[in-house]
CSV table of C-alpha atoms and ligand atoms in Angstrom, one decimal:
chain,number,residue,atom,x,y,z
K,30,MET,CA,-35.9,-56.2,0.1
K,31,SER,CA,-33.1,-58.8,0.4
K,32,ASN,CA,-30.4,-56.9,-1.5
K,33,PRO,CA,-31.3,-53.2,-1.6
K,34,PRO,CA,-29.2,-50.8,-3.7
K,35,VAL,CA,-26.7,-48.9,-1.7
K,36,ALA,CA,-26.6,-45.1,-1.6
K,37,VAL,CA,-23.8,-43.0,0.0
K,38,VAL,CA,-24.7,-39.5,1.2
K,39,THR,CA,-22.0,-37.1,2.3
K,40,GLY,CA,-22.6,-34.4,4.8
K,41,ALA,CA,-25.4,-36.6,6.1
K,42,SER,CA,-25.4,-35.5,9.8
K,43,SER,CA,-27.8,-32.6,9.3
K,44,GLY,CA,-29.7,-30.5,6.8
K,45,ILE,CA,-30.1,-31.6,3.2
K,46,GLY,CA,-27.8,-34.6,3.7
K,47,ALA,CA,-29.8,-36.0,6.7
K,48,ALA,CA,-33.2,-35.4,4.9
K,49,THR,CA,-31.8,-37.0,1.7
K,50,ALA,CA,-30.7,-40.1,3.7
K,51,ARG,CA,-34.2,-40.4,5.1
K,52,ALA,CA,-35.9,-39.9,1.7
K,53,LEU,CA,-33.6,-42.4,0.0
K,54,ALA,CA,-34.2,-45.0,2.7
K,55,ALA,CA,-38.0,-44.5,2.2
K,56,ALA,CA,-37.3,-45.1,-1.6
K,57,GLY,CA,-35.8,-48.5,-0.9
K,58,PHE,CA,-32.0,-47.7,-0.6
K,59,HIS,CA,-29.7,-48.9,2.1
K,60,VAL,CA,-28.1,-45.6,3.0
K,61,VAL,CA,-24.5,-45.2,4.1
K,62,LEU,CA,-24.3,-41.9,5.9
K,63,GLY,CA,-21.0,-40.1,6.0
K,64,ALA,CA,-20.0,-37.0,8.0
K,65,ARG,CA,-17.5,-35.9,10.6
K,66,ARG,CA,-20.2,-35.9,13.3
K,67,VAL,CA,-20.6,-39.7,13.0
K,68,ASP,CA,-22.7,-39.8,16.2
K,69,ARG,CA,-25.4,-37.8,14.5
K,70,CYS,CA,-25.2,-40.0,11.5
K,71,ALA,CA,-25.5,-43.1,13.7
K,72,GLU,CA,-28.8,-41.8,15.2
K,73,ILE,CA,-30.3,-41.3,11.8
K,74,ALA,CA,-28.9,-44.6,10.5
K,75,ALA,CA,-30.6,-46.4,13.5
K,76,GLU,CA,-33.9,-44.7,12.5
K,77,ILE,CA,-33.8,-45.7,8.8
K,78,GLY,CA,-31.9,-49.0,8.9
K,79,GLY,CA,-28.8,-47.5,7.4
K,80,THR,CA,-25.1,-47.5,8.2
K,81,ALA,CA,-23.0,-44.6,9.6
K,82,VAL,CA,-19.3,-44.3,8.7
K,83,ARG,CA,-17.1,-41.4,9.8
K,84,LEU,CA,-16.1,-39.2,6.9
K,85,ASP,CA,-14.1,-36.0,6.5
K,86,VAL,CA,-14.1,-35.2,2.7
K,87,THR,CA,-11.1,-32.8,3.3
K,88,ASP,CA,-8.9,-35.7,4.4
K,89,ALA,CA,-7.7,-38.2,1.8
K,90,GLU,CA,-7.1,-41.0,4.3
K,91,SER,CA,-10.6,-40.6,5.7
K,92,VAL,CA,-12.1,-40.8,2.2
K,93,ALA,CA,-10.0,-44.0,1.5
K,94,ALA,CA,-11.2,-45.6,4.7
K,95,PHE,CA,-14.8,-44.7,4.0
K,96,ALA,CA,-14.6,-46.1,0.4
K,97,ALA,CA,-13.1,-49.3,1.8
K,98,ALA,CA,-16.1,-49.7,4.0
K,99,VAL,CA,-18.5,-49.4,1.0
K,100,PRO,CA,-17.8,-52.2,-1.4
K,101,ARG,CA,-21.1,-51.9,-3.2
K,102,CYS,CA,-22.6,-48.5,-4.3
K,103,ARG,CA,-25.2,-47.6,-6.8
K,104,LEU,CA,-25.8,-43.9,-5.8
K,105,LEU,CA,-23.4,-41.3,-4.5
K,106,VAL,CA,-24.9,-38.0,-3.3
K,107,ASN,CA,-22.1,-35.4,-3.1
K,108,ASN,CA,-23.8,-33.1,-0.5
K,109,ALA,CA,-20.9,-32.2,1.9
K,110,GLY,CA,-19.9,-28.5,1.5
K,111,GLY,CA,-20.9,-25.1,2.5
K,112,ALA,CA,-20.0,-21.4,2.7
K,113,LYS,CA,-17.8,-19.4,5.0
K,114,GLY,CA,-18.1,-15.6,5.0
K,115,LEU,CA,-19.8,-13.0,2.9
K,116,GLU,CA,-17.2,-10.4,2.1
K,117,PRO,CA,-16.1,-8.3,-0.9
K,118,VAL,CA,-13.1,-9.8,-2.7
K,119,VAL,CA,-10.9,-7.0,-1.3
K,120,ASP,CA,-11.6,-8.3,2.2
K,121,ALA,CA,-11.5,-12.0,1.3
K,122,ASP,CA,-10.2,-14.4,4.0
K,123,GLU,CA,-7.8,-16.9,2.5
K,124,ASP,CA,-8.6,-19.6,5.1
K,125,ASP,CA,-12.3,-19.3,4.4
K,126,TRP,CA,-11.6,-19.6,0.7
K,127,ARG,CA,-9.3,-22.6,1.2
K,128,TRP,CA,-12.0,-24.3,3.4
K,129,MET,CA,-14.7,-23.7,0.7
K,130,PHE,CA,-12.6,-25.1,-2.1
K,131,GLU,CA,-11.4,-28.1,0.0
K,132,THR,CA,-14.9,-29.1,1.1
K,133,ASN,CA,-17.0,-28.3,-2.0
K,134,VAL,CA,-14.5,-28.9,-4.8
K,135,ILE,CA,-11.7,-31.3,-3.7
K,136,GLY,CA,-14.1,-33.1,-1.4
K,137,THR,CA,-16.4,-33.9,-4.3
K,138,LEU,CA,-13.4,-34.8,-6.4
K,139,ARG,CA,-12.1,-37.3,-3.8
K,140,MET,CA,-15.4,-38.9,-3.1
K,141,THR,CA,-16.2,-39.3,-6.8
K,142,LYS,CA,-12.8,-40.8,-7.6
K,143,ALA,CA,-13.0,-43.2,-4.6
K,144,LEU,CA,-16.5,-44.5,-5.4
K,145,LEU,CA,-16.6,-44.4,-9.2
K,146,PRO,CA,-15.3,-48.0,-9.6
K,147,ALA,CA,-18.1,-49.3,-7.4
K,148,LEU,CA,-20.7,-47.1,-9.2
K,149,ILE,CA,-19.6,-48.5,-12.6
K,150,ALA,CA,-19.4,-52.1,-11.3
K,151,SER,CA,-23.0,-51.7,-10.0
K,152,GLY,CA,-24.1,-51.6,-13.7
K,153,ASP,CA,-26.5,-48.8,-12.9
K,154,GLY,CA,-24.6,-46.0,-11.1
K,155,HIS,CA,-25.7,-42.5,-10.4
K,156,ILE,CA,-23.9,-39.4,-9.1
K,157,VAL,CA,-26.0,-36.6,-7.6
K,158,THR,CA,-24.1,-33.5,-6.8
K,159,VAL,CA,-25.8,-30.8,-4.7
K,160,THR,CA,-24.4,-27.5,-6.0
K,161,SER,CA,-26.3,-24.3,-5.6
K,162,ILE,CA,-27.7,-21.4,-7.5
K,163,ALA,CA,-24.2,-20.0,-6.6
K,164,ALA,CA,-23.0,-22.4,-9.3
K,165,MET,CA,-25.2,-20.5,-11.8
K,166,GLU,CA,-24.6,-16.9,-11.0
K,167,ALA,CA,-22.2,-14.4,-9.4
K,168,TYR,CA,-23.2,-12.2,-6.5
K,169,ASP,CA,-21.6,-9.4,-4.6
K,170,ASN,CA,-19.6,-10.6,-1.5
K,171,GLY,CA,-19.9,-14.2,-2.5
K,172,ALA,CA,-16.9,-14.9,-4.8
K,173,GLY,CA,-15.3,-17.5,-2.5
K,174,TYR,CA,-18.6,-19.5,-2.4
K,175,THR,CA,-19.7,-18.9,-6.0
K,176,GLY,CA,-16.2,-19.7,-7.2
K,177,ALA,CA,-16.1,-23.0,-5.3
K,178,LYS,CA,-19.7,-23.9,-6.4
K,179,HIS,CA,-18.9,-23.1,-10.1
K,180,ALA,CA,-15.7,-25.3,-9.8
K,181,GLN,CA,-17.7,-28.1,-8.2
K,182,ALA,CA,-20.4,-27.9,-10.9
K,183,MET,CA,-17.7,-28.0,-13.7
K,184,LEU,CA,-16.2,-31.1,-12.2
K,185,HIS,CA,-19.7,-32.7,-12.1
K,186,ARG,CA,-20.8,-31.5,-15.6
K,187,THR,CA,-17.5,-32.6,-17.1
K,188,LEU,CA,-18.2,-36.1,-15.9
K,189,ARG,CA,-21.4,-36.1,-17.9
K,190,GLY,CA,-19.3,-36.3,-21.1
K,191,GLU,CA,-16.4,-38.3,-19.8
K,192,LEU,CA,-18.6,-41.1,-18.5
K,193,LEU,CA,-20.7,-41.4,-21.7
K,194,GLY,CA,-20.8,-45.1,-22.5
K,195,GLN,CA,-20.6,-46.1,-18.8
K,196,PRO,CA,-23.6,-47.1,-16.8
K,197,VAL,CA,-23.5,-44.0,-14.6
K,198,ARG,CA,-26.1,-41.1,-14.6
K,199,LEU,CA,-25.2,-37.6,-13.4
K,200,THR,CA,-27.6,-35.2,-11.8
K,201,GLU,CA,-26.8,-31.7,-10.6
K,202,ILE,CA,-29.2,-30.3,-8.0
K,203,ALA,CA,-28.9,-26.5,-7.5
K,204,PRO,CA,-30.9,-25.2,-4.7
K,205,GLY,CA,-31.5,-21.5,-3.8
K,206,MET,CA,-32.5,-20.5,-0.3
K,207,VAL,CA,-32.9,-23.5,2.0
K,208,GLU,CA,-33.3,-23.1,5.7
K,209,THR,CA,-30.7,-25.4,7.3
K,210,ASP,CA,-27.6,-24.5,9.4
K,211,PHE,CA,-26.0,-23.3,6.1
K,212,SER,CA,-26.2,-19.6,7.1
K,213,LEU,CA,-25.2,-20.3,10.7
K,214,VAL,CA,-22.0,-21.9,9.4
K,215,ARG,CA,-21.5,-19.1,6.8
K,216,PHE,CA,-21.8,-16.5,9.6
K,217,ASP,CA,-19.7,-18.4,12.1
K,218,GLY,CA,-22.6,-19.1,14.5
K,219,ASP,CA,-24.1,-15.6,14.4
K,220,GLN,CA,-27.8,-16.5,14.7
K,221,GLU,CA,-29.2,-13.0,14.1
K,222,LYS,CA,-27.3,-12.8,10.8
K,223,ALA,CA,-28.4,-16.3,9.8
K,224,ASP,CA,-32.1,-15.5,10.7
K,225,ASN,CA,-31.9,-12.4,8.6
K,226,VAL,CA,-31.2,-14.4,5.4
K,227,TYR,CA,-34.7,-16.0,5.7
K,228,ARG,CA,-36.5,-12.9,7.0
K,229,GLY,CA,-40.0,-12.4,5.4
K,230,ILE,CA,-39.6,-15.5,3.1
K,231,THR,CA,-40.8,-19.0,3.2
K,232,PRO,CA,-37.5,-20.8,2.3
K,233,LEU,CA,-37.2,-24.3,1.0
K,234,THR,CA,-36.7,-26.9,3.6
K,235,ALA,CA,-34.1,-29.7,3.5
K,236,GLU,CA,-37.0,-32.1,2.9
K,237,ASP,CA,-38.0,-30.1,-0.3
K,238,VAL,CA,-34.5,-30.7,-1.7
K,239,ALA,CA,-34.4,-34.3,-0.5
K,240,ASP,CA,-37.6,-35.1,-2.4
K,241,VAL,CA,-36.0,-33.9,-5.6
K,242,VAL,CA,-32.9,-36.0,-5.0
K,243,ALA,CA,-35.1,-39.1,-4.4
K,244,PHE,CA,-37.2,-38.3,-7.5
K,245,ALA,CA,-34.1,-38.1,-9.7
K,246,ALA,CA,-32.7,-41.3,-8.2
K,247,THR,CA,-35.8,-43.3,-8.8
K,248,ARG,CA,-36.3,-42.6,-12.5
K,249,PRO,CA,-35.8,-45.5,-14.9
K,250,SER,CA,-32.1,-46.1,-15.7
K,251,HIS,CA,-32.2,-44.6,-19.2
K,252,VAL,CA,-33.6,-41.3,-17.8
K,253,ASN,CA,-30.9,-38.8,-16.8
K,254,LEU,CA,-32.1,-35.6,-15.1
K,255,ASP,CA,-29.1,-33.5,-15.9
K,256,GLN,CA,-29.8,-30.3,-13.9
K,257,ILE,CA,-32.5,-29.2,-11.5
K,258,VAL,CA,-32.7,-25.7,-10.1
K,259,LEU,CA,-35.1,-25.2,-7.2
K,260,LYS,CA,-35.8,-22.0,-5.3
K,261,PRO,CA,-38.6,-20.7,-3.0
K,262,ARG,CA,-41.4,-19.0,-5.0
K,263,ALA,CA,-40.3,-15.7,-3.5
K,264,GLN,CA,-36.7,-15.9,-4.7
K,265,ALA,CA,-35.7,-14.9,-8.3
K,266,THR,CA,-31.9,-14.9,-8.0
K,267,ALA,CA,-29.4,-15.2,-5.2
K,268,MET,CA,-29.7,-11.5,-4.4
K,269,ARG,CA,-33.3,-10.8,-5.5
K,270,ALA,CA,-36.2,-12.0,-3.4
K,271,PHE,CA,-39.6,-10.7,-2.3
K,272,ARG,CA,-39.9,-10.3,1.5
K,273,GLU,CA,-43.1,-9.8,3.4
K,274,SER,CA,-42.6,-7.0,5.9
L,10,8X3,C1,-26.9,-21.4,-1.0
L,10,8X3,C2,-27.6,-20.5,-1.9
L,10,8X3,O1,-27.9,-18.0,-2.6
L,10,8X3,O2,-26.7,-18.4,-0.6
L,10,8X3,O3,-26.2,-22.4,-1.7
L,10,8X3,O4,-25.7,-18.9,-2.7
L,10,8X3,S1,-26.9,-18.9,-1.9
C-alpha cells in the first residue's frame, strides 16, 4: 500500500499495546508505537514496518513532541495506563492514586487533545480507548483504579456526543482479566501475587484484546462499535470467577 492509514498506539512497548500494534499492522495500518520504553517499541516497529517514538503520557512536553512527529493520523488507540495497589480506601496511597489518574485519565485527555485535529483532518478518524471492566463496576480495594477507569471512560463516552457531526468514530474496549504485566505492575513486581490473580483460570491474552481492537478499526466508516466488554469465559465480574482447583 503506497499511503497506508496511520494508527497511533500508546503503551505499545508490551502487553495489549504491543499486540494491538501487531494486529493493526497486519490489518494494513502504518503503526506509530509510543511508550517510555522506546527501545522495546523500536524492536516491534522493526518487525512490523512501523515507527517508534518515545512517549510519556504523563508529561505534556513529551505528548506535544510526539504529536509533532505524527502529522497524519486516522486511528488513536489510548491504551497506556494501569493500576497500582489493591487496598481499602482507608489505606489508600495518594501517590498510587495520583499515578493512576495521571496515566489513565490525564494521559488519555492529553493524547486525545493532541491528536484530535489530525484525526478530524483525516476525514475518517477513530479513537479507541482501552478502559476495563473496572470502568463498569466498583470492587473492594480497587477504588483508585475503578475511579480512574470510570473517569477515563467518561472522558471517552462524552466525546461520542461532543464529536457528533465530525468524521470521528469512538470505541471503548473494556477487558476483564488479561494476562499481561498488568498485575505485576499493580503489585509492584510481586510475581507470586500477580500469578495468583490468574490461578485456575484461562485468562484473555493480549492478542485476544488486540483482535477486537483491529475488528472495530476495520469496520466500514459508518459503523461505530460504541462499547465492547470482553472477559474470559470463567469470569463473571471483577471479583467473581470460577477457578479450577
Ligand atoms: C483489569 C481488570 O478486574 O483487575 O483492568 O479491574 S480488573
